[in-house]
Amino acid sequence: MQDWDIVSGIGITALAVAAARAVESSRDEPLVSDPYAVAFVEAADSPIPLPRRAGDLPRDDDLWERMSLFVGLRSRFFDEYLLEAMTAGVRQVVVLAAGLDARAFRLDLPPETTLYEVDQPRVLEFKDSVLDAQPRCERRTVAVDLRNDWAGALGDAGFDPEQPTAWLVEGLLPYLSRDASAQLLDTLHTLSAPGSTVAIEYVHDPKAALEDPAVRNLLREFGFDYAALLPEDPHGDPGEQLSAAGWTVSAVSGADLAERYGRTPLDDGASMFGANDRYLTGRFG
Ligand SMILES: C[S@@+](CC[C@H](N)C(=O)[O-])C[C@H]1O[C@@H](n2cnc3c(N)ncnc32)[C@H](O)[C@@H]1O
């Protein structure tokens, strides 16, 4: 599929992630507090049932307990990553595949920061039609397909490649083919001044993860053909590619994050992809 809105194709995964953030935000002592997530779920005409709060979940639910833990852990980790980059003095942020990410609204970012949200045009249109709030910093949306010339579109929006950037790539790599993900990281590297940082969610051994019957069964519970959204030739290891380009990188697993934030992983991990979720952070120069 070439493009999509918030309730079709890969777009609906952004809505599902927002539902998971809404559920997690409704808990006592949540991993993430995203007051905007529920409004997105309420406004969308979703073809699948989506919960809005933990109290909505049936007793025998497995999917949304996992989703809210998985998304809660990664949200918390990437929130901390961005705030650390701000403390280090970075003032340019690019969120690739931003979906319904509301960090420009909910994180205490220095007001002089410019934050670019890159995603498909109809996803960003939906987001802006629902959001009724002031961002904490200068927020610019960049409507482009990340398999095309997104560097040009980012430049047109004012991105400055001479300034260090904090990049965030959350919930994107699993949907890109090996070539498309390699090209995306190559572009990201080309646009990174010394002092830039990156945080990426990816799947270690995506083929094995998606052949795992437990993972396939869980993904089927969404009520749409999730597996059909994934490429046949999945992304490679972003750490290897970035290290070869001169970045210093390290990665942790979902289970590591569960331990860090005092959560109990659900039997086979803290993850939607078995024990295969990985969270990379890196620095250039
Ligand atoms: C799972 S959602 C993640 C959204 C957000 N990063 C989050 O974690 O809440 C995947 C997002 O990737 C975007 N995406 C996937 N492939 C894309 C592409 N080729 N061009 C632009 N956006 C893309 C989708 O539109 C969707 O918003």
PDB file of C-alpha atoms and ligand atoms in Angstrom:
ATOM      1  CA  MET A   1       0.000   0.000   0.000  1.00  0.00           C
ATOM      2  CA  GLN A   2       1.410   3.376  -0.971  1.00  0.00           C
ATOM      3  CA  ASP A   3      -0.383   5.580   1.518  1.00  0.00           C
ATOM      4  CA  TRP A   4      -3.011   5.331   4.222  1.00  0.00           C
ATOM      5  CA  ASP A   5      -5.129   7.202   6.706  1.00  0.00           C
ATOM      6  CA  ILE A   6      -5.425   6.660  10.448  1.00  0.00           C
ATOM      7  CA  VAL A   7      -7.805   3.694  10.133  1.00  0.00           C
ATOM      8  CA  SER A   8      -6.239   1.831   7.214  1.00  0.00           C
ATOM      9  CA  GLY A   9      -2.956   0.182   6.261  1.00  0.00           C
ATOM     10  CA  ILE A  10      -0.072   0.965   8.604  1.00  0.00           C
ATOM     11  CA  GLY A  11      -2.007   4.032   9.801  1.00  0.00           C
ATOM     12  CA  ILE A  12      -4.154   1.938  12.096  1.00  0.00           C
ATOM     13  CA  THR A  13      -1.070   0.817  13.992  1.00  0.00           C
ATOM     14  CA  ALA A  14      -0.590   4.443  15.114  1.00  0.00           C
ATOM     15  CA  LEU A  15      -4.146   4.405  16.457  1.00  0.00           C
ATOM     16  CA  ALA A  16      -3.555   1.078  18.229  1.00  0.00           C
ATOM     17  CA  VAL A  17      -0.410   2.482  19.852  1.00  0.00           C
ATOM     18  CA  ALA A  18      -2.385   5.537  20.975  1.00  0.00           C
ATOM     19  CA  ALA A  19      -5.001   3.197  22.511  1.00  0.00           C
ATOM     20  CA  ALA A  20      -2.226   1.384  24.375  1.00  0.00           C
ATOM     21  CA  ARG A  21      -0.901   4.734  25.677  1.00  0.00           C
ATOM     22  CA  ALA A  22      -4.423   5.692  26.735  1.00  0.00           C
ATOM     23  CA  VAL A  23      -4.797   2.401  28.638  1.00  0.00           C
ATOM     24  CA  GLU A  24      -1.395   2.746  30.299  1.00  0.00           C
ATOM     25  CA  SER A  25      -2.074   6.406  31.161  1.00  0.00           C
ATOM     26  CA  SER A  26      -5.267   5.395  32.974  1.00  0.00           C
ATOM     27  CA  ARG A  27      -3.428   3.125  35.441  1.00  0.00           C
ATOM     28  CA  ASP A  28      -2.214   4.083  38.890  1.00  0.00           C
ATOM     29  CA  GLU A  29       1.485   4.963  38.556  1.00  0.00           C
ATOM     30  CA  PRO A  30       1.610   4.618  34.759  1.00  0.00           C
ATOM     31  CA  LEU A  31       4.786   4.230  32.720  1.00  0.00           C
ATOM     32  CA  VAL A  32       3.628   7.070  30.486  1.00  0.00           C
ATOM     33  CA  SER A  33       1.113   9.804  31.001  1.00  0.00           C
ATOM     34  CA  ASP A  34      -0.346  10.830  27.663  1.00  0.00           C
ATOM     35  CA  PRO A  35      -3.526  12.850  28.171  1.00  0.00           C
ATOM     36  CA  TYR A  36      -3.978  13.276  24.403  1.00  0.00           C
ATOM     37  CA  ALA A  37      -4.136   9.593  23.450  1.00  0.00           C
ATOM     38  CA  VAL A  38      -7.740   8.979  24.436  1.00  0.00           C
ATOM     39  CA  ALA A  39      -9.017  11.831  22.252  1.00  0.00           C
ATOM     40  CA  PHE A  40      -7.449  10.224  19.167  1.00  0.00           C
ATOM     41  CA  VAL A  41      -9.112   6.890  19.907  1.00  0.00           C
ATOM     42  CA  GLU A  42     -12.455   8.597  20.464  1.00  0.00           C
ATOM     43  CA  ALA A  43     -12.239  10.672  17.287  1.00  0.00           C
ATOM     44  CA  ALA A  44     -11.247   7.882  14.884  1.00  0.00           C
ATOM     45  CA  ASP A  45     -13.772   5.711  13.124  1.00  0.00           C
ATOM     46  CA  SER A  46     -11.862   2.519  13.896  1.00  0.00           C
ATOM     47  CA  PRO A  47     -12.883  -0.734  12.192  1.00  0.00           C
ATOM     48  CA  ILE A  48     -11.590  -2.684  15.208  1.00  0.00           C
ATOM     49  CA  PRO A  49     -12.538  -2.258  18.864  1.00  0.00           C
ATOM     50  CA  LEU A  50      -9.957  -0.212  20.754  1.00  0.00           C
ATOM     51  CA  PRO A  51      -9.848   0.249  24.520  1.00  0.00           C
ATOM     52  CA  ARG A  52      -9.575   3.726  26.062  1.00  0.00           C
ATOM     53  CA  ARG A  53      -8.744   2.827  29.651  1.00  0.00           C
ATOM     54  CA  ALA A  54      -7.562  -0.171  31.663  1.00  0.00           C
ATOM     55  CA  GLY A  55     -11.087  -0.613  33.049  1.00  0.00           C
ATOM     56  CA  ASP A  56     -12.313  -1.374  29.492  1.00  0.00           C
ATOM     57  CA  LEU A  57     -10.261  -4.560  29.260  1.00  0.00           C
ATOM     58  CA  PRO A  58     -12.079  -7.881  29.578  1.00  0.00           C
ATOM     59  CA  ARG A  59     -10.772 -10.254  32.266  1.00  0.00           C
ATOM     60  CA  ASP A  60      -9.323 -12.674  29.734  1.00  0.00           C
ATOM     61  CA  ASP A  61      -7.595  -9.943  27.709  1.00  0.00           C
ATOM     62  CA  ASP A  62      -4.020 -10.707  26.721  1.00  0.00           C
ATOM     63  CA  LEU A  63      -3.436  -8.405  23.771  1.00  0.00           C
ATOM     64  CA  TRP A  64      -4.025  -5.038  25.429  1.00  0.00           C
ATOM     65  CA  GLU A  65      -2.296  -5.967  28.676  1.00  0.00           C
ATOM     66  CA  ARG A  66       0.749  -6.724  26.551  1.00  0.00           C
ATOM     67  CA  MET A  67       0.311  -3.721  24.286  1.00  0.00           C
ATOM     68  CA  SER A  68       0.016  -1.287  27.176  1.00  0.00           C
ATOM     69  CA  LEU A  69       3.093  -2.733  28.882  1.00  0.00           C
ATOM     70  CA  PHE A  70       5.080  -2.834  25.643  1.00  0.00           C
ATOM     71  CA  VAL A  71       4.106   0.690  24.572  1.00  0.00           C
ATOM     72  CA  GLY A  72       4.365   2.023  28.128  1.00  0.00           C
ATOM     73  CA  LEU A  73       7.931   0.751  28.499  1.00  0.00           C
ATOM     74  CA  ARG A  74       9.105   2.085  25.176  1.00  0.00           C
ATOM     75  CA  SER A  75       7.354   5.433  25.677  1.00  0.00           C
ATOM     76  CA  ARG A  76       9.042   5.886  29.035  1.00  0.00           C
ATOM     77  CA  PHE A  77      12.454   4.927  27.630  1.00  0.00           C
ATOM     78  CA  PHE A  78      12.149   7.263  24.643  1.00  0.00           C
ATOM     79  CA  ASP A  79      10.766  10.086  26.815  1.00  0.00           C
ATOM     80  CA  GLU A  80      13.871   9.824  28.978  1.00  0.00           C
ATOM     81  CA  TYR A  81      16.079   9.685  25.892  1.00  0.00           C
ATOM     82  CA  LEU A  82      14.619  12.928  24.520  1.00  0.00           C
ATOM     83  CA  LEU A  83      14.798  14.761  27.828  1.00  0.00           C
ATOM     84  CA  GLU A  84      18.450  13.707  28.193  1.00  0.00           C
ATOM     85  CA  ALA A  85      19.208  15.092  24.741  1.00  0.00           C
ATOM     86  CA  MET A  86      17.596  18.377  25.812  1.00  0.00           C
ATOM     87  CA  THR A  87      19.742  18.435  28.969  1.00  0.00           C
ATOM     88  CA  ALA A  88      22.793  17.930  26.737  1.00  0.00           C
ATOM     89  CA  GLY A  89      21.769  21.067  24.815  1.00  0.00           C
ATOM     90  CA  VAL A  90      20.258  19.617  21.622  1.00  0.00           C
ATOM     91  CA  ARG A  91      17.465  21.846  20.322  1.00  0.00           C
ATOM     92  CA  GLN A  92      16.429  20.083  17.115  1.00  0.00           C
ATOM     93  CA  VAL A  93      14.301  16.928  17.286  1.00  0.00           C
ATOM     94  CA  VAL A  94      13.049  14.774  14.411  1.00  0.00           C
ATOM     95  CA  VAL A  95      10.390  12.167  15.124  1.00  0.00           C
ATOM     96  CA  LEU A  96      10.246   9.837  12.123  1.00  0.00           C
ATOM     97  CA  ALA A  97       6.872   8.070  11.725  1.00  0.00           C
ATOM     98  CA  ALA A  98       5.459  10.296  14.456  1.00  0.00           C
ATOM     99  CA  GLY A  99       1.942   8.881  14.174  1.00  0.00           C
ATOM    100  CA  LEU A 100      -0.061  10.143  17.149  1.00  0.00           C
ATOM    101  CA  ASP A 101       3.039  10.839  19.262  1.00  0.00           C
ATOM    102  CA  ALA A 102       2.231  13.878  21.439  1.00  0.00           C
ATOM    103  CA  ARG A 103       5.682  14.497  22.918  1.00  0.00           C
ATOM    104  CA  ALA A 104       5.710  18.047  21.547  1.00  0.00           C
ATOM    105  CA  PHE A 105       2.692  18.652  23.822  1.00  0.00           C
ATOM    106  CA  ARG A 106       3.336  16.504  26.845  1.00  0.00           C
ATOM    107  CA  LEU A 107       7.106  16.680  27.480  1.00  0.00           C
ATOM    108  CA  ASP A 108       8.796  19.585  29.157  1.00  0.00           C
ATOM    109  CA  LEU A 109      10.862  20.570  26.118  1.00  0.00           C
ATOM    110  CA  PRO A 110      12.719  23.905  26.065  1.00  0.00           C
ATOM    111  CA  PRO A 111      10.507  26.341  24.111  1.00  0.00           C
ATOM    112  CA  GLU A 112      13.353  27.203  21.706  1.00  0.00           C
ATOM    113  CA  THR A 113      13.421  23.572  20.510  1.00  0.00           C
ATOM    114  CA  THR A 114      12.170  22.800  17.006  1.00  0.00           C
ATOM    115  CA  LEU A 115      10.510  19.398  16.769  1.00  0.00           C
ATOM    116  CA  TYR A 116       9.690  17.908  13.353  1.00  0.00           C
ATOM    117  CA  GLU A 117       7.028  15.217  13.080  1.00  0.00           C
ATOM    118  CA  VAL A 118       7.322  13.205   9.878  1.00  0.00           C
ATOM    119  CA  ASP A 119       4.546  10.865   8.727  1.00  0.00           C
ATOM    120  CA  GLN A 120       2.043  10.237   5.963  1.00  0.00           C
ATOM    121  CA  PRO A 121      -0.136  13.247   5.007  1.00  0.00           C
ATOM    122  CA  ARG A 122      -3.493  11.792   6.075  1.00  0.00           C
ATOM    123  CA  VAL A 123      -2.144  10.573   9.417  1.00  0.00           C
ATOM    124  CA  LEU A 124      -0.860  14.068  10.244  1.00  0.00           C
ATOM    125  CA  GLU A 125      -4.112  15.654   9.015  1.00  0.00           C
ATOM    126  CA  PHE A 126      -6.113  13.472  11.385  1.00  0.00           C
ATOM    127  CA  LYS A 127      -3.765  14.290  14.239  1.00  0.00           C
ATOM    128  CA  ASP A 128      -4.040  18.032  13.712  1.00  0.00           C
ATOM    129  CA  SER A 129      -7.814  17.822  13.367  1.00  0.00           C
ATOM    130  CA  VAL A 130      -8.068  16.274  16.843  1.00  0.00           C
ATOM    131  CA  LEU A 131      -5.359  18.080  18.804  1.00  0.00           C
ATOM    132  CA  ASP A 132      -6.643  21.126  20.580  1.00  0.00           C
ATOM    133  CA  ALA A 133      -3.587  22.217  22.551  1.00  0.00           C
ATOM    134  CA  GLN A 134      -0.457  24.339  22.319  1.00  0.00           C
ATOM    135  CA  PRO A 135       2.844  22.545  21.797  1.00  0.00           C
ATOM    136  CA  ARG A 136       5.606  23.198  24.347  1.00  0.00           C
ATOM    137  CA  CYS A 137       8.068  24.056  21.587  1.00  0.00           C
ATOM    138  CA  GLU A 138       8.113  24.924  17.875  1.00  0.00           C
ATOM    139  CA  ARG A 139       6.365  21.954  16.240  1.00  0.00           C
ATOM    140  CA  ARG A 140       6.493  21.408  12.486  1.00  0.00           C
ATOM    141  CA  THR A 141       4.783  18.612  10.619  1.00  0.00           C
ATOM    142  CA  VAL A 142       6.371  17.102   7.519  1.00  0.00           C
ATOM    143  CA  ALA A 143       3.921  15.123   5.394  1.00  0.00           C
ATOM    144  CA  VAL A 144       5.921  12.698   3.289  1.00  0.00           C
ATOM    145  CA  ASP A 145       6.418   9.018   2.611  1.00  0.00           C
ATOM    146  CA  LEU A 146       9.562   7.849   4.397  1.00  0.00           C
ATOM    147  CA  ARG A 147      10.376   5.568   1.470  1.00  0.00           C
ATOM    148  CA  ASN A 148      10.718   8.673  -0.742  1.00  0.00           C
ATOM    149  CA  ASP A 149      12.814  11.853  -0.557  1.00  0.00           C
ATOM    150  CA  TRP A 150      11.992  12.794   3.005  1.00  0.00           C
ATOM    151  CA  ALA A 151      15.286  14.662   3.457  1.00  0.00           C
ATOM    152  CA  GLY A 152      14.128  17.239   0.896  1.00  0.00           C
ATOM    153  CA  ALA A 153      10.765  17.660   2.623  1.00  0.00           C
ATOM    154  CA  LEU A 154      12.464  18.010   6.010  1.00  0.00           C
ATOM    155  CA  GLY A 155      14.813  20.642   4.588  1.00  0.00           C
ATOM    156  CA  ASP A 156      11.857  22.539   3.123  1.00  0.00           C
ATOM    157  CA  ALA A 157      10.319  22.614   6.611  1.00  0.00           C
ATOM    158  CA  GLY A 158      13.456  24.325   7.954  1.00  0.00           C
ATOM    159  CA  PHE A 159      15.565  21.433   9.262  1.00  0.00           C
ATOM    160  CA  ASP A 160      19.199  22.489   9.769  1.00  0.00           C
ATOM    161  CA  PRO A 161      21.741  19.687   9.125  1.00  0.00           C
ATOM    162  CA  GLU A 162      24.510  21.820  10.693  1.00  0.00           C
ATOM    163  CA  GLN A 163      22.828  21.575  14.104  1.00  0.00           C
ATOM    164  CA  PRO A 164      22.907  18.418  16.237  1.00  0.00           C
ATOM    165  CA  THR A 165      19.640  16.507  16.085  1.00  0.00           C
ATOM    166  CA  ALA A 166      17.916  14.108  18.459  1.00  0.00           C
ATOM    167  CA  TRP A 167      16.303  11.513  16.191  1.00  0.00           C
ATOM    168  CA  LEU A 168      13.482   9.258  17.298  1.00  0.00           C
ATOM    169  CA  VAL A 169      12.477   6.196  15.260  1.00  0.00           C
ATOM    170  CA  GLU A 170       9.740   4.438  17.254  1.00  0.00           C
ATOM    171  CA  GLY A 171       7.420   1.886  15.666  1.00  0.00           C
ATOM    172  CA  LEU A 172       8.753   2.310  12.131  1.00  0.00           C
ATOM    173  CA  LEU A 173      11.486  -0.178  11.258  1.00  0.00           C
ATOM    174  CA  PRO A 174       9.232  -3.275  11.425  1.00  0.00           C
ATOM    175  CA  TYR A 175       7.198  -1.831   8.525  1.00  0.00           C
ATOM    176  CA  LEU A 176      10.152  -1.045   6.276  1.00  0.00           C
ATOM    177  CA  SER A 177      11.897  -3.502   3.974  1.00  0.00           C
ATOM    178  CA  ARG A 178      15.595  -4.180   4.350  1.00  0.00           C
ATOM    179  CA  ASP A 179      16.463  -1.732   1.574  1.00  0.00           C
ATOM    180  CA  ALA A 180      14.067   0.977   2.725  1.00  0.00           C
ATOM    181  CA  SER A 181      15.282   0.824   6.336  1.00  0.00           C
ATOM    182  CA  ALA A 182      18.937   0.838   5.277  1.00  0.00           C
ATOM    183  CA  GLN A 183      18.278   3.849   3.076  1.00  0.00           C
ATOM    184  CA  LEU A 184      16.379   5.639   5.842  1.00  0.00           C
ATOM    185  CA  LEU A 185      19.271   5.191   8.285  1.00  0.00           C
ATOM    186  CA  ASP A 186      21.733   6.247   5.634  1.00  0.00           C
ATOM    187  CA  THR A 187      19.778   9.481   5.116  1.00  0.00           C
ATOM    188  CA  LEU A 188      19.506  10.013   8.876  1.00  0.00           C
ATOM    189  CA  HIS A 189      23.273   9.647   9.139  1.00  0.00           C
ATOM    190  CA  THR A 190      23.907  12.062   6.273  1.00  0.00           C
ATOM    191  CA  LEU A 191      21.741  14.680   7.985  1.00  0.00           C
ATOM    192  CA  SER A 192      23.409  14.273  11.404  1.00  0.00           C
ATOM    193  CA  ALA A 193      25.872  16.903  12.618  1.00  0.00           C
ATOM    194  CA  PRO A 194      28.376  15.822  15.300  1.00  0.00           C
ATOM    195  CA  GLY A 195      26.631  15.670  18.680  1.00  0.00           C
ATOM    196  CA  SER A 196      23.486  14.132  17.172  1.00  0.00           C
ATOM    197  CA  THR A 197      21.761  11.266  18.970  1.00  0.00           C
ATOM    198  CA  VAL A 198      19.384   8.555  17.860  1.00  0.00           C
ATOM    199  CA  ALA A 199      16.868   6.204  19.472  1.00  0.00           C
ATOM    200  CA  ILE A 200      15.366   3.348  17.476  1.00  0.00           C
ATOM    201  CA  GLU A 201      12.908   0.597  18.216  1.00  0.00           C
ATOM    202  CA  TYR A 202      13.553  -2.490  16.146  1.00  0.00           C
ATOM    203  CA  VAL A 203      13.017  -6.234  16.120  1.00  0.00           C
ATOM    204  CA  HIS A 204      15.965  -8.529  16.652  1.00  0.00           C
ATOM    205  CA  ASP A 205      15.652 -11.322  14.075  1.00  0.00           C
ATOM    206  CA  PRO A 206      12.252 -10.174  12.703  1.00  0.00           C
ATOM    207  CA  LYS A 207      11.751 -13.312  10.600  1.00  0.00           C
ATOM    208  CA  ALA A 208      12.070 -15.611  13.619  1.00  0.00           C
ATOM    209  CA  ALA A 209       9.850 -13.310  15.700  1.00  0.00           C
ATOM    210  CA  LEU A 210       7.048 -13.371  13.147  1.00  0.00           C
ATOM    211  CA  GLU A 211       7.271 -17.093  12.579  1.00  0.00           C
ATOM    212  CA  ASP A 212       6.735 -17.674  16.312  1.00  0.00           C
ATOM    213  CA  PRO A 213       3.162 -19.068  16.599  1.00  0.00           C
ATOM    214  CA  ALA A 214       2.608 -17.246  19.923  1.00  0.00           C
ATOM    215  CA  VAL A 215       3.468 -13.914  18.282  1.00  0.00           C
ATOM    216  CA  ARG A 216       1.302 -14.639  15.236  1.00  0.00           C
ATOM    217  CA  ASN A 217      -1.662 -15.614  17.429  1.00  0.00           C
ATOM    218  CA  LEU A 218      -1.314 -12.492  19.512  1.00  0.00           C
ATOM    219  CA  LEU A 219      -1.100 -10.218  16.474  1.00  0.00           C
ATOM    220  CA  ARG A 220      -4.234 -11.867  15.049  1.00  0.00           C
ATOM    221  CA  GLU A 221      -6.157 -10.691  18.107  1.00  0.00           C
ATOM    222  CA  PHE A 222      -6.048  -7.134  16.768  1.00  0.00           C
ATOM    223  CA  GLY A 223      -8.852  -8.153  14.409  1.00  0.00           C
ATOM    224  CA  PHE A 224      -7.096  -7.180  11.195  1.00  0.00           C
ATOM    225  CA  ASP A 225      -4.378  -8.764   9.131  1.00  0.00           C
ATOM    226  CA  TYR A 226      -1.413  -7.275  10.966  1.00  0.00           C
ATOM    227  CA  ALA A 227       1.073  -9.665   9.373  1.00  0.00           C
ATOM    228  CA  ALA A 228       0.099  -8.340   5.911  1.00  0.00           C
ATOM    229  CA  LEU A 229       1.561  -4.940   6.874  1.00  0.00           C
ATOM    230  CA  LEU A 230       5.022  -6.369   7.338  1.00  0.00           C
ATOM    231  CA  PRO A 231       7.524  -6.661   4.501  1.00  0.00           C
ATOM    232  CA  GLU A 232       8.785 -10.038   3.324  1.00  0.00           C
ATOM    233  CA  ASP A 233      12.385  -8.852   3.520  1.00  0.00           C
ATOM    234  CA  PRO A 234      12.514  -7.237   6.978  1.00  0.00           C
ATOM    235  CA  HIS A 235      14.968  -4.639   8.194  1.00  0.00           C
ATOM    236  CA  GLY A 236      18.529  -5.535   9.160  1.00  0.00           C
ATOM    237  CA  ASP A 237      20.341  -4.655  12.387  1.00  0.00           C
ATOM    238  CA  PRO A 238      20.370  -0.847  12.711  1.00  0.00           C
ATOM    239  CA  GLY A 239      23.174  -1.040  15.268  1.00  0.00           C
ATOM    240  CA  GLU A 240      25.516  -2.696  12.780  1.00  0.00           C
ATOM    241  CA  GLN A 241      24.746  -0.123  10.113  1.00  0.00           C
ATOM    242  CA  LEU A 242      25.145   2.898  12.395  1.00  0.00           C
ATOM    243  CA  SER A 243      28.317   1.559  14.035  1.00  0.00           C
ATOM    244  CA  ALA A 244      29.856   1.127  10.595  1.00  0.00           C
ATOM    245  CA  ALA A 245      29.010   4.785   9.905  1.00  0.00           C
ATOM    246  CA  GLY A 246      30.817   5.946  13.064  1.00  0.00           C
ATOM    247  CA  TRP A 247      28.026   6.002  15.655  1.00  0.00           C
ATOM    248  CA  THR A 248      28.466   4.682  19.198  1.00  0.00           C
ATOM    249  CA  VAL A 249      25.412   2.561  19.905  1.00  0.00           C
ATOM    250  CA  SER A 250      23.962   0.253  22.526  1.00  0.00           C
ATOM    251  CA  ALA A 251      20.698  -1.659  22.736  1.00  0.00           C
ATOM    252  CA  VAL A 252      18.467  -3.062  25.442  1.00  0.00           C
ATOM    253  CA  SER A 253      15.560  -5.511  25.293  1.00  0.00           C
ATOM    254  CA  GLY A 254      11.962  -5.137  26.437  1.00  0.00           C
ATOM    255  CA  ALA A 255      12.768  -7.386  29.403  1.00  0.00           C
ATOM    256  CA  ASP A 256      15.660  -5.051  30.329  1.00  0.00           C
ATOM    257  CA  LEU A 257      13.240  -2.114  30.283  1.00  0.00           C
ATOM    258  CA  ALA A 258      10.712  -4.017  32.401  1.00  0.00           C
ATOM    259  CA  GLU A 259      13.427  -4.614  34.982  1.00  0.00           C
ATOM    260  CA  ARG A 260      14.624  -1.007  34.832  1.00  0.00           C
ATOM    261  CA  TYR A 261      11.126   0.377  35.417  1.00  0.00           C
ATOM    262  CA  GLY A 262      10.055  -2.232  37.975  1.00  0.00           C
ATOM    263  CA  ARG A 263       7.515  -4.116  35.843  1.00  0.00           C
ATOM    264  CA  THR A 264       7.004  -7.830  35.540  1.00  0.00           C
ATOM    265  CA  PRO A 265       7.469  -9.056  31.984  1.00  0.00           C
ATOM    266  CA  LEU A 266       4.525 -11.134  30.758  1.00  0.00           C
ATOM    267  CA  ASP A 267       5.885 -14.730  30.550  1.00  0.00           C
ATOM    268  CA  ASP A 268       7.903 -14.578  27.303  1.00  0.00           C
ATOM    269  CA  GLY A 269       9.081 -10.993  27.531  1.00  0.00           C
ATOM    270  CA  ALA A 270       7.674  -7.485  27.697  1.00  0.00           C
ATOM    271  CA  SER A 271       6.950  -7.463  24.098  1.00  0.00           C
ATOM    272  CA  MET A 272       4.695  -7.904  21.110  1.00  0.00           C
ATOM    273  CA  PHE A 273       7.458  -9.714  19.245  1.00  0.00           C
ATOM    274  CA  GLY A 274       8.310 -12.476  21.713  1.00  0.00           C
ATOM    275  CA  ALA A 275      11.670 -11.738  23.283  1.00  0.00           C
ATOM    276  CA  ASN A 276      12.821  -9.852  20.189  1.00  0.00           C
ATOM    277  CA  ASP A 277      12.075  -6.185  20.878  1.00  0.00           C
ATOM    278  CA  ARG A 278      15.137  -3.994  21.022  1.00  0.00           C
ATOM    279  CA  TYR A 279      15.668  -0.347  21.872  1.00  0.00           C
ATOM    280  CA  LEU A 280      18.816   1.227  20.504  1.00  0.00           C
ATOM    281  CA  THR A 281      20.348   4.520  21.468  1.00  0.00           C
ATOM    282  CA  GLY A 282      23.364   6.047  19.808  1.00  0.00           C
ATOM    283  CA  ARG A 283      25.494   9.115  19.451  1.00  0.00           C
ATOM    284  CA  PHE A 284      27.458  10.497  16.534  1.00  0.00           C
ATOM    285  CA  GLY A 285      30.732  12.352  16.984  1.00  0.00           C
TER     286      GLY A 285
HETATM  287  C1  LIG B   1       3.178   1.881  14.991  1.00  0.00           C
HETATM  288  S1  LIG B   1       2.903   3.514  14.415  1.00  0.00           S
HETATM  289  C2  LIG B   1       4.055   4.382  15.436  1.00  0.00           C
HETATM  290  C3  LIG B   1       3.703   5.815  15.633  1.00  0.00           C
HETATM  291  C4  LIG B   1       4.508   6.553  16.700  1.00  0.00           C
HETATM  292  N1  LIG B   1       5.926   6.544  16.421  1.00  0.00           N
HETATM  293  C5  LIG B   1       4.231   5.977  18.060  1.00  0.00           C
HETATM  294  O1  LIG B   1       5.040   5.187  18.555  1.00  0.00           O
HETATM  295  O2  LIG B   1       3.181   6.312  18.621  1.00  0.00           O
HETATM  296  C6  LIG B   1       3.686   3.474  12.815  1.00  0.00           C
HETATM  297  C7  LIG B   1       3.685   4.817  12.110  1.00  0.00           C
HETATM  298  O3  LIG B   1       4.620   4.714  11.051  1.00  0.00           O
HETATM  299  C8  LIG B   1       4.130   5.477   9.983  1.00  0.00           C
HETATM  300  N2  LIG B   1       4.809   5.005   8.767  1.00  0.00           N
HETATM  301  C9  LIG B   1       5.102   3.727   8.442  1.00  0.00           C
HETATM  302  N3  LIG B   1       5.675   3.677   7.228  1.00  0.00           N
HETATM  303  C10 LIG B   1       5.744   4.952   6.786  1.00  0.00           C
HETATM  304  C11 LIG B   1       6.209   5.553   5.600  1.00  0.00           C
HETATM  305  N4  LIG B   1       6.702   4.811   4.595  1.00  0.00           N
HETATM  306  N5  LIG B   1       6.127   6.879   5.468  1.00  0.00           N
HETATM  307  C12 LIG B   1       5.613   7.647   6.474  1.00  0.00           C
HETATM  308  N6  LIG B   1       5.145   7.131   7.626  1.00  0.00           N
HETATM  309  C13 LIG B   1       5.203   5.807   7.777  1.00  0.00           C
HETATM  310  C14 LIG B   1       2.648   5.189   9.995  1.00  0.00           C
HETATM  311  O4  LIG B   1       1.888   6.117   9.256  1.00  0.00           O
HETATM  312  C15 LIG B   1       2.351   5.218  11.488  1.00  0.00           C
HETATM  313  O5  LIG B   1       1.980   6.496  11.922  1.00  0.00           O
END
